[in-house]
XYZ file of C-alpha atoms in Angstrom:
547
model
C -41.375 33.143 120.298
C -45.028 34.125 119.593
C -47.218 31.493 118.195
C -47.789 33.814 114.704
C -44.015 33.999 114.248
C -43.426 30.157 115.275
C -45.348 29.416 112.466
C -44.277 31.563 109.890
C -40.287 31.476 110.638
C -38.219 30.232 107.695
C -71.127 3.765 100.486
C -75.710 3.049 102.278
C -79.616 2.269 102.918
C -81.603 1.731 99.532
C -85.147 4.137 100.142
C -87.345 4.996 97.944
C -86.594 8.653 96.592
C -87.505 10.926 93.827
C -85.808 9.209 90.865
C -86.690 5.639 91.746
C -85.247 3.306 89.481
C -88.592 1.386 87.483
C -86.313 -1.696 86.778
C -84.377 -3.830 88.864
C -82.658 -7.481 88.668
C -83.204 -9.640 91.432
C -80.504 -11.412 93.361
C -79.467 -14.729 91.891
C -77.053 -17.366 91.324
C -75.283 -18.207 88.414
C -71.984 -19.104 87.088
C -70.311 -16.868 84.050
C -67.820 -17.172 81.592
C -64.765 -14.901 81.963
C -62.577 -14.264 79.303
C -58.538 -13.454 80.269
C -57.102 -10.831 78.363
C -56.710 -13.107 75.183
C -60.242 -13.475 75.099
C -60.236 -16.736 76.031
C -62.809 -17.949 78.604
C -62.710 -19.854 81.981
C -65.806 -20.460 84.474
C -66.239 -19.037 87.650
C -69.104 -18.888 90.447
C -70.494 -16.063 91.495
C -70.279 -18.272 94.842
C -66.727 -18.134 95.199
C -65.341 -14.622 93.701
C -65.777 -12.785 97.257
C -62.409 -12.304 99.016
C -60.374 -14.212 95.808
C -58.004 -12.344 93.765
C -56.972 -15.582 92.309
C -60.325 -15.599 90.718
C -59.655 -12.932 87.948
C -56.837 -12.748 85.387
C -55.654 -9.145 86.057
C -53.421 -7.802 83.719
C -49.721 -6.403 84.282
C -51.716 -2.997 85.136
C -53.370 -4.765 88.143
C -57.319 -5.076 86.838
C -59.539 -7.501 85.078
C -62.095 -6.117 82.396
C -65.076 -8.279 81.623
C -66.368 -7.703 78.219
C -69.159 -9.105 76.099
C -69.325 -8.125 72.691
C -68.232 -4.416 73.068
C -68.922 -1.519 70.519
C -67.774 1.965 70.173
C -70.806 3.777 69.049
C -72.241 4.917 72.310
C -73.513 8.621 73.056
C -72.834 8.587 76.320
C -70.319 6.839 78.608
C -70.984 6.800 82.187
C -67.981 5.544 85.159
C -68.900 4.522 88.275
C -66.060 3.419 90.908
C -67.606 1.238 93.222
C -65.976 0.447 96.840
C -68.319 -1.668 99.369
C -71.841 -0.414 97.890
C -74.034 -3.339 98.278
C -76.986 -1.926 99.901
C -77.151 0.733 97.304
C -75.379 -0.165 93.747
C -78.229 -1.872 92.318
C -80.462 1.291 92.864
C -77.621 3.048 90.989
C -77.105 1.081 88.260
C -81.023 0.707 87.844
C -81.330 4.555 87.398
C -78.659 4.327 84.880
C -80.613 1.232 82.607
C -84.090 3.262 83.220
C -82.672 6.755 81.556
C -84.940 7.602 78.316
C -82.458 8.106 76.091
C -82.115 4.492 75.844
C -79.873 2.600 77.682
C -78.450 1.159 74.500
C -77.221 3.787 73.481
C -75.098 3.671 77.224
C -71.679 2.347 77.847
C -71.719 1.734 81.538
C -68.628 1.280 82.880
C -68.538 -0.030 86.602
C -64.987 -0.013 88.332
C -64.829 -1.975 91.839
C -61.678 -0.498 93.857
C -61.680 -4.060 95.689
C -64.688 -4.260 97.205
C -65.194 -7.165 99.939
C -68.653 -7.056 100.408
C -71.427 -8.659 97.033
C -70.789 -5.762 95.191
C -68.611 -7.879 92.348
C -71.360 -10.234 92.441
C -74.476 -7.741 91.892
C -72.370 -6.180 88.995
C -71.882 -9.152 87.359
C -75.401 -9.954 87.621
C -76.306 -7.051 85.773
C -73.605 -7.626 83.013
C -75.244 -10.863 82.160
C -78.473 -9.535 81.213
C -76.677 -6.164 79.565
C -73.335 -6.498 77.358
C -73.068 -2.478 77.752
C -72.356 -3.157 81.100
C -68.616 -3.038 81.536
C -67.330 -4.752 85.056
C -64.229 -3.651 85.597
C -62.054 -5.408 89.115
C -58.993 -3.564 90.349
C -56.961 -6.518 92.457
C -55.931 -3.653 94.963
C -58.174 -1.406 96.819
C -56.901 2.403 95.804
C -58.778 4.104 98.758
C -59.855 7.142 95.952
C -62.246 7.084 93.267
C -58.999 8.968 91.564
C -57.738 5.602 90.073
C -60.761 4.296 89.342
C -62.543 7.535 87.397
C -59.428 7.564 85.353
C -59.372 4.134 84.237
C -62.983 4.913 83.199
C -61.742 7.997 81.132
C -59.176 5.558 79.340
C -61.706 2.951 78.402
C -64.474 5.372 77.300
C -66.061 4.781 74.025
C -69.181 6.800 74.216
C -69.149 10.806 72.729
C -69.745 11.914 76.274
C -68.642 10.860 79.341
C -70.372 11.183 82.823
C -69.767 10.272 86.285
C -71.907 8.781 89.028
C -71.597 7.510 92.668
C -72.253 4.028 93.584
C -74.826 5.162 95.947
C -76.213 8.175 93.874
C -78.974 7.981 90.913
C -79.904 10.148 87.884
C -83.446 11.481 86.898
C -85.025 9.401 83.884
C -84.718 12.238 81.524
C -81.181 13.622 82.922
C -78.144 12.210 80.446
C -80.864 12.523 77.152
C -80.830 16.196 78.512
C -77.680 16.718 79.275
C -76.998 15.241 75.360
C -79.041 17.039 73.576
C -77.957 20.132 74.923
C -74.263 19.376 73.960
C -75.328 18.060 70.563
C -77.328 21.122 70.046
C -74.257 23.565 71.356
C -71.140 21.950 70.696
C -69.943 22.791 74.106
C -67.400 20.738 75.804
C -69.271 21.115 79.063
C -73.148 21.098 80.617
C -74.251 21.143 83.906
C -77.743 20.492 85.168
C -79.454 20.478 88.835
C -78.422 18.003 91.774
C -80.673 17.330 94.505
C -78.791 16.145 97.642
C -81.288 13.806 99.554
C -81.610 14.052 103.141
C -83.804 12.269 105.536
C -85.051 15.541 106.657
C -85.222 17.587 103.161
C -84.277 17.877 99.311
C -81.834 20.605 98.655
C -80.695 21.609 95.864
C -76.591 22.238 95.224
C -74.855 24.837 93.739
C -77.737 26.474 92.514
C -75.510 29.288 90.449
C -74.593 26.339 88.189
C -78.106 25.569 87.446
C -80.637 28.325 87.950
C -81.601 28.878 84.543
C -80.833 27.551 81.000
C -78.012 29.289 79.611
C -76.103 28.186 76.192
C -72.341 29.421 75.337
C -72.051 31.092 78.472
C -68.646 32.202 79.958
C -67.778 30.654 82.793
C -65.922 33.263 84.432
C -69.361 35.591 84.264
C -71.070 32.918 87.203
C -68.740 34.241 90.029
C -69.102 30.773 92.510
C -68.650 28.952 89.674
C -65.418 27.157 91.627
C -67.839 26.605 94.740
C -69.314 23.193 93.891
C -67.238 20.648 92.265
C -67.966 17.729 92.720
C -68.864 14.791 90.215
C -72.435 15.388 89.575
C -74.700 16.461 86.952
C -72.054 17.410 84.703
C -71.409 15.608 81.043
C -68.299 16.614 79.199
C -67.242 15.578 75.367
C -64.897 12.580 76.165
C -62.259 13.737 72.919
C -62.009 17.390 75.340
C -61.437 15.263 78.284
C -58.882 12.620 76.718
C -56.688 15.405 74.045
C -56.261 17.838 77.075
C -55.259 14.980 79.169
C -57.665 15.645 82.397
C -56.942 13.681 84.926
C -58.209 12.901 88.677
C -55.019 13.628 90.846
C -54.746 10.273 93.238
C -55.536 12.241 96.741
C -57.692 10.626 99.612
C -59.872 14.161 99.260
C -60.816 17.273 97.037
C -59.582 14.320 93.404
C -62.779 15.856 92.043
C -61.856 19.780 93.139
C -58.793 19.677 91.129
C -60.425 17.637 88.171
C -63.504 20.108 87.476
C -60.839 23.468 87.648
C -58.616 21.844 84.992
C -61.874 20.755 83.267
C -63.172 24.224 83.749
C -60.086 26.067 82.918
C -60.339 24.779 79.591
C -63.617 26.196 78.370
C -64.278 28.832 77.039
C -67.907 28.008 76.921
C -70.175 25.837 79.079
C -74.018 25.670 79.033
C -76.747 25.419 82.519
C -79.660 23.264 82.902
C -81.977 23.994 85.400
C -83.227 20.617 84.998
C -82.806 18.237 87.726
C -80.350 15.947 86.431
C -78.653 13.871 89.836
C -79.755 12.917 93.113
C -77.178 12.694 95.760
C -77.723 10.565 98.509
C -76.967 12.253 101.766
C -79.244 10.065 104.079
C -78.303 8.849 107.480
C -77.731 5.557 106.794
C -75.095 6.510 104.078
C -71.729 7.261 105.569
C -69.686 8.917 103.355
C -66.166 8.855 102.591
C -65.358 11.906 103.180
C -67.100 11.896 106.822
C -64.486 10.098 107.708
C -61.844 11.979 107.019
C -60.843 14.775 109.237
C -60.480 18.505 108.763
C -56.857 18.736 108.870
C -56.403 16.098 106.359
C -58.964 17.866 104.155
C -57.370 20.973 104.914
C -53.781 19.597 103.883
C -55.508 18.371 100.424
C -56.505 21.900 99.658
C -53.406 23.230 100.372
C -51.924 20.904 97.498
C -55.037 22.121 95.176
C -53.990 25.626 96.099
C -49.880 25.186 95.044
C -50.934 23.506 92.110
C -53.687 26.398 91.149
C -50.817 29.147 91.570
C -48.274 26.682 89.615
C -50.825 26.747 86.672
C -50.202 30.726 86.215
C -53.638 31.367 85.403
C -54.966 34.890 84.373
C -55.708 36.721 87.172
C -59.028 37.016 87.065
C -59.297 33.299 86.781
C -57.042 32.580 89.677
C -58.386 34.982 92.108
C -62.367 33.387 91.454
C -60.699 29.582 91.956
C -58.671 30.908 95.012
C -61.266 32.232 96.864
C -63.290 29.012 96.916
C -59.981 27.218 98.588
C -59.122 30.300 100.908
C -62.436 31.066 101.786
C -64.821 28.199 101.783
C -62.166 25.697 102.151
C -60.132 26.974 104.702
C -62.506 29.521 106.197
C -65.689 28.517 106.336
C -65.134 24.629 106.831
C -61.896 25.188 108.873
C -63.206 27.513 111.023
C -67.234 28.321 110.845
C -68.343 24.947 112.412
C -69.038 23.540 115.514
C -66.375 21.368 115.498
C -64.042 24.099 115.613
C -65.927 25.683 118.388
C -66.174 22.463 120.212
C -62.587 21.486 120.165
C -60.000 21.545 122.845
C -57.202 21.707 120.477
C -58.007 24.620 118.928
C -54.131 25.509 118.902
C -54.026 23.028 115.414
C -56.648 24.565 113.955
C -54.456 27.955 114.016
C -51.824 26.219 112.918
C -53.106 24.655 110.148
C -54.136 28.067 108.839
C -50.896 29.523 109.657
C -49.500 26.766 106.844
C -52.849 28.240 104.504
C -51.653 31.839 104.745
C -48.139 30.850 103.654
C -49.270 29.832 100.226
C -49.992 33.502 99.894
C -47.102 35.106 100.270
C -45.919 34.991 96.383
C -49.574 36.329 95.307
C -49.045 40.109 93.652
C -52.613 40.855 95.121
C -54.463 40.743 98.693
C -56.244 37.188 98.937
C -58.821 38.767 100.940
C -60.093 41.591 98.448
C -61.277 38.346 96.442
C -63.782 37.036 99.551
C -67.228 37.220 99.152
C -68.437 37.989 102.876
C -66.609 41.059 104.602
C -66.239 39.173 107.908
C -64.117 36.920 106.618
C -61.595 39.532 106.124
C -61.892 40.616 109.766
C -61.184 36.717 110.589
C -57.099 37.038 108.628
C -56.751 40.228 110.211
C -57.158 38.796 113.722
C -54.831 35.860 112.761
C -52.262 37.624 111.604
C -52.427 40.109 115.124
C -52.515 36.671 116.939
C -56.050 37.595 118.328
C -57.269 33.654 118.599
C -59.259 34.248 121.974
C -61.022 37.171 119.108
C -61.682 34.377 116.331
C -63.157 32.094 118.534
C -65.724 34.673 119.965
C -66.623 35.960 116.231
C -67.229 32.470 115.385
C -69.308 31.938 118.457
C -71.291 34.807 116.810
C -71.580 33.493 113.584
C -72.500 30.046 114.441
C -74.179 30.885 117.926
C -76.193 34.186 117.283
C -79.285 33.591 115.580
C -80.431 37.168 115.342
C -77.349 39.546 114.628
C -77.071 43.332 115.314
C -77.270 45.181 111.784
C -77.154 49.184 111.149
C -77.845 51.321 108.077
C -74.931 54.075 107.320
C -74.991 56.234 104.070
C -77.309 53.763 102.814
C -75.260 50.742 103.302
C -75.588 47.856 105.888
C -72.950 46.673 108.897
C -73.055 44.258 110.882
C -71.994 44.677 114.804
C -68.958 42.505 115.566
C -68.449 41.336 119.187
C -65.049 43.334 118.937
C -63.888 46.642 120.731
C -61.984 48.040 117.540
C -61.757 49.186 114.782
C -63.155 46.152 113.302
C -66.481 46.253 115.577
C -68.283 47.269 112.197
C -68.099 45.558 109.106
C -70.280 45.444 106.173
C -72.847 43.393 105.114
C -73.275 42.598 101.367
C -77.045 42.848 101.451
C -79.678 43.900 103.876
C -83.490 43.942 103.739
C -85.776 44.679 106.339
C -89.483 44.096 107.186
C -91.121 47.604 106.600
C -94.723 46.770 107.061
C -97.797 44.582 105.937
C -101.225 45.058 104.948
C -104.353 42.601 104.735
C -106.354 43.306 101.593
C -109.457 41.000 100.791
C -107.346 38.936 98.091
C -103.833 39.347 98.671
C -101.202 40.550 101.663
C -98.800 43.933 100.416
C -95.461 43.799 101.778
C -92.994 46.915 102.393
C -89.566 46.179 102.604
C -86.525 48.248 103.346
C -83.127 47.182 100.705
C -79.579 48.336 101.342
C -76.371 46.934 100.047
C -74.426 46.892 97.274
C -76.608 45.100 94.430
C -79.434 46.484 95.029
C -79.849 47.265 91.532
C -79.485 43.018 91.299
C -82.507 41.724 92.707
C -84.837 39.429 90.525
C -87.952 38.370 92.207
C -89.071 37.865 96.182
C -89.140 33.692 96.418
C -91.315 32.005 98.756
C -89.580 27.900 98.926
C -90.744 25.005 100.882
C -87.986 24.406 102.986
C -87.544 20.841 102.781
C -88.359 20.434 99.200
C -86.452 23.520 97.600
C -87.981 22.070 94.289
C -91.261 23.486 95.408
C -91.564 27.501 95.285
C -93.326 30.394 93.644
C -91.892 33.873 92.670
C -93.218 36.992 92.821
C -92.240 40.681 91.326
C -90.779 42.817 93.470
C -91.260 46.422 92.637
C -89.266 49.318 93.180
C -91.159 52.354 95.620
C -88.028 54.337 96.077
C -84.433 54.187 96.660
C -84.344 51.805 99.606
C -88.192 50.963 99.731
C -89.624 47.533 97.923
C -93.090 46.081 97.798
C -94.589 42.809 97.285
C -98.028 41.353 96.486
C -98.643 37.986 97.825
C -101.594 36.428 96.469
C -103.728 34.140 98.618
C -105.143 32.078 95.757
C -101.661 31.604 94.454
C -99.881 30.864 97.939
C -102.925 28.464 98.708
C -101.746 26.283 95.827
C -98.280 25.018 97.901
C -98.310 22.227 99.983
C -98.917 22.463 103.517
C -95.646 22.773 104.705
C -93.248 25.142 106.097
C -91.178 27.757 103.854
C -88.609 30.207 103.533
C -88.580 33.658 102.011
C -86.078 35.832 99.942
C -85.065 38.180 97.679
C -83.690 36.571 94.945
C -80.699 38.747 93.506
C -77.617 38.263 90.640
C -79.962 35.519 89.305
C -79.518 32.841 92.264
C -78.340 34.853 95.604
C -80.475 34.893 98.543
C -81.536 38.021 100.711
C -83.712 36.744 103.324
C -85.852 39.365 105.396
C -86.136 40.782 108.858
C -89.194 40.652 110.404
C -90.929 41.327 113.437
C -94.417 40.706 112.861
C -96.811 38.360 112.463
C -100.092 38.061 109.854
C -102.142 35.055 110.109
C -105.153 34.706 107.093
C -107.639 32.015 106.369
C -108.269 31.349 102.907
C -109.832 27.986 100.856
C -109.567 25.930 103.365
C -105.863 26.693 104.529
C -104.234 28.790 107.293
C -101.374 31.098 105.719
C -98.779 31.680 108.470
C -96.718 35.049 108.298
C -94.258 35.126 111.049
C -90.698 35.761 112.180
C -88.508 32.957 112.109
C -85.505 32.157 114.905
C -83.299 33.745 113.271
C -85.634 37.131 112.662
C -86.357 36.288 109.191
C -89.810 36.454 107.486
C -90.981 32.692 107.447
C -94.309 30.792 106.042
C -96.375 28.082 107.169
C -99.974 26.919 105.280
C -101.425 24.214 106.823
């Protein structure tokens, strides 16, 4: 039997980072009193709560609240599970107590999924000094932030409710933003910048949810909406969260995927910041949980997220944008377009854990694959299903592998060159812009470029963005010559103003998409004191340095 029909027969270091927290409490020693559930109080060190259940009266529910004096009339409500976060929790909480729009006007709510490290202690540290913040000590480790979120959800007080990481921080000004914009709306949703944090750069995530300021927009109109969805940056009216009964689902992986569609599913309106609202800390030192868990376990997650999309019965239009992102970025591009796929010797389970992908599609009235954003990805199913794997390894060899990729222009529209012999050796490229030529004038360099591709009509601006600060850019008009040809004026006085650094360039298109440029050339000018760098990058593309 062939191998298609087999399977188809019936927490981190604490570094200093944009955001810093101004206020922290030091380390120290103290006993507290701890009232049981009838409010009544007993003393306990801080010395002795590591390691001891015994130490907390959890309730029948299995968890321990420790309040102080607790109102109800906060704005904003922000959860926090907490799991082993020591050497970055007090950075966290910090950003939280240093937000301008007043941390009194903050319900914090901090639940610990059993850590056994200080992180109990440093919580209840801070919840001496603050009554708003809420410890909260589950007697069993849940091994999700699922459990945890939720019981956050159920004891939330505040108007809004938003979520952070234990080894994450917000911007000073992000939740009075992210309030005022719902106040000022009535939305049941806003979503502002996040900046993941890298020892090598600062990159901003999902930038379709936040590249400008839009109010009452429809969701559906942003079409990755579904491509980022995890916890951050996003405030939601707790009432909208709590009557429509949202819920994290208790999985080891993708809890926060299946959250932010029911979330999202639900609105009929949302509003953008392009404010940078959460940092997310992707550094070295941090190992995530989700690094630890493999890609067949992920991959098994989203096939649950999938069932339980189709089960929902969703208008089409709305299935087919939150399908894509699980069919192809989920079990695509992470399944397949990575090293590790490349790498493996077992590549055999990789197939096989598609195979079990593809047969959540058999009940869909509609071709998954008309719904995928890049045309290759097609080609990639087709080859499964004719059980060319030796194929799909070589054409991701080619996407991961081949820096500069063999491109032609027919009837005005762009293909790429597939290391196939078939019919499928061309397939077409969304977008393609080309280097046409450059010329030196005393104050500024004029670029030509050559546009093909389907939004062509699309395009915004030509972007030039440090590359490891993406906070750091400047845009310029692009003007039309004629059908396919562009032009650009770079100003030298304008470009001398960046940091010395190096940085990317692209068309900008359908307000956040990126067309980056071929080029084979190279323009070097001097100008106040700098050296602005035009050249061709590894990958062909039109590149900057200023030094």
């Amino acid at each position: 039997m062939s191998f298609f029909k087999r399977i188809f027969s019936p927490a981190k270091a604490d570094k200093t980072m944009p955001g810093q927290p101004k206020h922290s409490i030091e380390k120290k020693n103290t006993s507290l009193e701890i009232p049981n559930r009838s409010v009544e109080s007993q003393n306990i060190s801080l010395e002795n709560q590591r390691d001891s259940t015994e130490d907390y009266p959890y309730n029948d529910e299995g968890f321990y609240i420790h309040v102080k004096n607790r109102t109800t009339n906060y704005k904003v409500t922000v959860v926090m599970p907490v799991y082993n976060a020591e050497l970055t929790v007090r950075k966290t909480i910090d950003s939280v107590i240093n937000q301008t729009i007043g941390f009194e006007n903050i319900e914090f709510i901090i639940v610990d999924d059993r850590s056994n490290d200080d992180s109990r202690t440093i919580i209840l540290e801070y919840s001496e000094t603050y009554p708003n913040v809420i410890p909260v000590f589950l007697k069993e480790n849940t091994g999700s932030p699922a459990i945890p979120r939720n019981l956050g959800i159920n004891l939330a007080n505040g108007k809004y409710i938003i979520f952070i990481d234990s080894d994450d921080w917000f911007s000073e000004n992000g939740l009075k933003l992210l309030y005022e914009t719902l106040e000022r709306t009535g939305n049941d949703y806003a979503i502002g910048k996040t900046i993941q944090v890298t020892d090598k750069r600062m990159k901003i995530v999902g930038e379709y949810n936040n590249c400008m300021a839009r109010d009452f927009v429809d969701p559906y109109s942003i079409p990755h909406l579904f491509h980022h969805l995890g916890p951050t940056a996003r405030m939601m009216k707790t009432t909208f969260i709590k009557d429509n009964n949202i819920k994290f689902p208790n999985m080891k992986f993708a809890e926060d995927k299946q959250f932010f569609i029911d979330v999202l599913t639900k609105c009929s309106t949302i509003s953008t910041l392009d404010d940078v609202i959460y940092y997310a800390n992707r550094l070295k030192e941090n190992k995530s949980f989700t690094t630890t868990t493999s890609i067949f376990e992920k991959t098994d997650t989203n096939i649950k997220v999938i069932k339980y999309v189709i089960d929902k019965q969703l208008p089409e239009k709305i299935e087919k944008m939150i399908l894509n992102r699980l069919y192809e970025f989920d079990c695509i591009t992470r399944l397949f377009n990575r090293k590790h796929f490349l790498n493996s010797k077992e590549k055999e389970k990789y197939f096989e854990k598609f195979g079990e992908v593809l047969e959540t599609t058999k009940n869909l009235n509609y071709d998954f694959t008309e719904i995928f954003f890049e045309p290759w990805h097609k080609v990639l199913v087709t080859l499964f299903k004719e059980e060319r794997f030796d194929d799909i390894t070589s054409l991701i060899n080619w996407s991961l592998n081949e820096s500069i990729k063999n491109t032609i222009v027919r009837d005005g529209l762009p293909y790429y060159l597939l290391p196939l012999n078939n019919e499928n050796q061309f397939t077409r490229v969304n977008m393609l812009a080309y280097h046409k030529s450059s010329s030196k004038d005393t104050d500024s360099l004029l670029l030509r470029l050559n546009v093909y591709g389907d939004q062509i009509n699309e395009m915004d601006s030509f972007v030039i963005r440090q590359r490891d600060n993406e906070l750091n850019q400047i845009e310029l008009p692009l003007n039309k010559v004629s059908t396919h040809e562009y032009e650009v004026k770079i100003p030298y006085e304008q470009i001398a103003t960046l940091t010395s650094a190096s940085y990317a360039t692209f068309i900008k298109y359908s307000n956040y998409l990126k067309l980056f440029i071929k080029m084979d050339t190279r323009k070097i000018i001097n100008f106040d004191d700098k050296t602005i760098d035009f050249y061709t990058t590894i990958g062909d593309n039109f590149g900057v340095n200023i030094k």
